[in-house]
PDB file of C-alpha atoms in Angstrom:
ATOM      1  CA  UNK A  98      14.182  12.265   3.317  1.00 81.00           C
ATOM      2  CA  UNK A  99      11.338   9.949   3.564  1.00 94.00           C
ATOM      3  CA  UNK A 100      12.792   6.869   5.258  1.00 90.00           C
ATOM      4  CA  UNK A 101      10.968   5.443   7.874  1.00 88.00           C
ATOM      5  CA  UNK A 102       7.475   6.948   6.442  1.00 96.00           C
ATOM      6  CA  UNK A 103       5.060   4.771   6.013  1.00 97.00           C
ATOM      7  CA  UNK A 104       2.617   5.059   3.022  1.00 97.00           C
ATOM      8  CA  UNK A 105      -0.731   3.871   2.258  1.00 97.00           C
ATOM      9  CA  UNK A 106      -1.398   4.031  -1.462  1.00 97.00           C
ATOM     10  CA  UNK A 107      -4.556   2.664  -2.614  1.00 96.00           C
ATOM     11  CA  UNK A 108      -4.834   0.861  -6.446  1.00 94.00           C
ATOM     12  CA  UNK A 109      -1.461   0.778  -6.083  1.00 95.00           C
ATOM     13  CA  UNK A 110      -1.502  -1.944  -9.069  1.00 92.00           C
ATOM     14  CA  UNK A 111      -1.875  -0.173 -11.924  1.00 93.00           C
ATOM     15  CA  UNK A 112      -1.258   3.794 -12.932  1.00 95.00           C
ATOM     16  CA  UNK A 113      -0.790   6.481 -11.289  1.00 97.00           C
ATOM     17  CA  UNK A 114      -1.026   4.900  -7.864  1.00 96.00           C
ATOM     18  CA  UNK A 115       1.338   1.894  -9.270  1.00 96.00           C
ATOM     19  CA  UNK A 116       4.051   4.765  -9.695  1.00 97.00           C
ATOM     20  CA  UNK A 117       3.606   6.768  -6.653  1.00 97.00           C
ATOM     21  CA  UNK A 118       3.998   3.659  -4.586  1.00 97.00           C
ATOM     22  CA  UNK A 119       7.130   2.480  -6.430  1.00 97.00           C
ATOM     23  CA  UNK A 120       8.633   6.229  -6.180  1.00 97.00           C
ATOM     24  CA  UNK A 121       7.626   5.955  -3.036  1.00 97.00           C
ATOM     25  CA  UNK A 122       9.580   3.000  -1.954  1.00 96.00           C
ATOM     26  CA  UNK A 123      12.388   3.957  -3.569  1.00 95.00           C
ATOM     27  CA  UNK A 124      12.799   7.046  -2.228  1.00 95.00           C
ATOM     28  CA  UNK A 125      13.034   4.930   1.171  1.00 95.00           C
ATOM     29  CA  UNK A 126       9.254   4.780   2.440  1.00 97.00           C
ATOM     30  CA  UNK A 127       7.518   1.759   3.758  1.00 97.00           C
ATOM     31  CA  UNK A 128       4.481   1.065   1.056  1.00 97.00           C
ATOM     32  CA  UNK A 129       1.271  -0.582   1.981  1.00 98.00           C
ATOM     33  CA  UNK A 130      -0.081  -1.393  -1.989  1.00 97.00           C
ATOM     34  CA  UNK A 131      -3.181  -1.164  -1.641  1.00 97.00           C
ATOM     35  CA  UNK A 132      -5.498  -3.730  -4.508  1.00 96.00           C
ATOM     36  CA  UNK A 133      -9.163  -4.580  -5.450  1.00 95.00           C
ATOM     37  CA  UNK A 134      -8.981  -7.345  -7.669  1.00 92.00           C
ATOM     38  CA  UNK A 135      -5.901  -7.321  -9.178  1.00 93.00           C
ATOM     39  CA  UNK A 136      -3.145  -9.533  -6.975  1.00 93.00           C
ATOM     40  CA  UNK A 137      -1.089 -10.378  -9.373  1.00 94.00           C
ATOM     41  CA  UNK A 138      -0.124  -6.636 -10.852  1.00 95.00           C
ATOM     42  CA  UNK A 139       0.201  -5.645  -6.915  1.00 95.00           C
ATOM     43  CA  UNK A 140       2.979  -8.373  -6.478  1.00 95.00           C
ATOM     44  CA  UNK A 141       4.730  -6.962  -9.657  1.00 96.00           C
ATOM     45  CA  UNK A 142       4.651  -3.664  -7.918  1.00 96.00           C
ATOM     46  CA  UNK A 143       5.642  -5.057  -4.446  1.00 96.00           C
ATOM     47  CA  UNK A 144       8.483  -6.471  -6.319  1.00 96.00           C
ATOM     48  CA  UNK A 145       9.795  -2.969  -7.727  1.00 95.00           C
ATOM     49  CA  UNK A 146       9.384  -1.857  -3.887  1.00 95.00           C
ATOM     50  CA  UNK A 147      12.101  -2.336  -1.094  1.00 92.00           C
ATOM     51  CA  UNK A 148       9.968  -2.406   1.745  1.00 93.00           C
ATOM     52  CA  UNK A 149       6.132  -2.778   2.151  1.00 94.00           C
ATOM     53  CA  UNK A 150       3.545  -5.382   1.918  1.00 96.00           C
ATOM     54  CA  UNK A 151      -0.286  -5.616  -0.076  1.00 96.00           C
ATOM     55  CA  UNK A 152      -3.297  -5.511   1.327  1.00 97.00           C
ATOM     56  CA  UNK A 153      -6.237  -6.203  -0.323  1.00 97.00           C
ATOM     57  CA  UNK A 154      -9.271  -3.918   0.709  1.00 97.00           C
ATOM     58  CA  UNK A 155     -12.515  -2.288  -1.354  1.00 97.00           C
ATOM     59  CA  UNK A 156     -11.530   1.480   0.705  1.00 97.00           C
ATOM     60  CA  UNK A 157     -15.286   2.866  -0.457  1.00 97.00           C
ATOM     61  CA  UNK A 158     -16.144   0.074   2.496  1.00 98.00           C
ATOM     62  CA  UNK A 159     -15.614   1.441   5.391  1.00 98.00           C
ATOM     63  CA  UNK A 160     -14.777  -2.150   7.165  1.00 98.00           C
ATOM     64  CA  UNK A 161     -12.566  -2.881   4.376  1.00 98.00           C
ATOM     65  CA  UNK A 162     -10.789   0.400   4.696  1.00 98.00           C
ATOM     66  CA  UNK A 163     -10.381   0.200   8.178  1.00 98.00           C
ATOM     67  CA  UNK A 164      -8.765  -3.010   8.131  1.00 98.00           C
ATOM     68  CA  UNK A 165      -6.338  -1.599   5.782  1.00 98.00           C
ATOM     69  CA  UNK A 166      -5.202   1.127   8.091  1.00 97.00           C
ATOM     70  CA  UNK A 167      -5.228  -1.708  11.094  1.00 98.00           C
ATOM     71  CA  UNK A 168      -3.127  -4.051   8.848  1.00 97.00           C
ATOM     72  CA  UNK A 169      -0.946  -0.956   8.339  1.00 97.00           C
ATOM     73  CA  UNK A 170      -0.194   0.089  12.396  1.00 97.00           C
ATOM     74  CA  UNK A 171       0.030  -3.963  13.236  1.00 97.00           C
ATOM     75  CA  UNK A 172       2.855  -3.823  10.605  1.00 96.00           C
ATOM     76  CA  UNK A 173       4.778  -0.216  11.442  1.00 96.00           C
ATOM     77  CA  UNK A 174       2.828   1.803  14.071  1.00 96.00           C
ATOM     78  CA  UNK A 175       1.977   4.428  12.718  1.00 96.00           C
ATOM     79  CA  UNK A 176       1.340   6.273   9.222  1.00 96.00           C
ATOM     80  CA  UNK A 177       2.800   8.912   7.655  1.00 95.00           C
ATOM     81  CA  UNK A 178       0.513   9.191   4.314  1.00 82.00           C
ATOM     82  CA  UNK A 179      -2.236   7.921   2.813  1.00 67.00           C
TER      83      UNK A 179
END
């Protein structure tokens, strides 16, 4: 199984990437949701997700997407997909 992973998956608010994070989490993975713009459609994600948090973060920036994957191994140590 995939318990214990932890998965970054960015636009995680809306689409595709909305319903790879929630099979994601359900299947038993920590889920970073990753968002632009749109916080309030990445909390109704979080909220279909047992475990994970949201991070906001523009990943074509390389700052912003390396605070992303810092955020990340702060929260679990280490990453199993992104």
């Amino acid at each position: 199984g995939i318990e214990n992973w932890v998965a970054i998956v960015t636009n995680a608010e809306s689409g595709i990437g909305r319903e790879i994070a929630i099979t994601l989490g359900c299947l038993g993975a920590n889920v970073v949701v990753n968002y632009l713009n749109n916080y309030p459609r990445s909390e109704m994600t979080l909220r279909s997700i047992p475990n994970g948090f949201g991070c906001r973060a523009d990943v074509s920036d390389e700052n912003q997407a390396r605070f992303l994957v810092q955020s990340t191994m702060q929260t679990y140590g280490h990453i199993s997909l992104s």
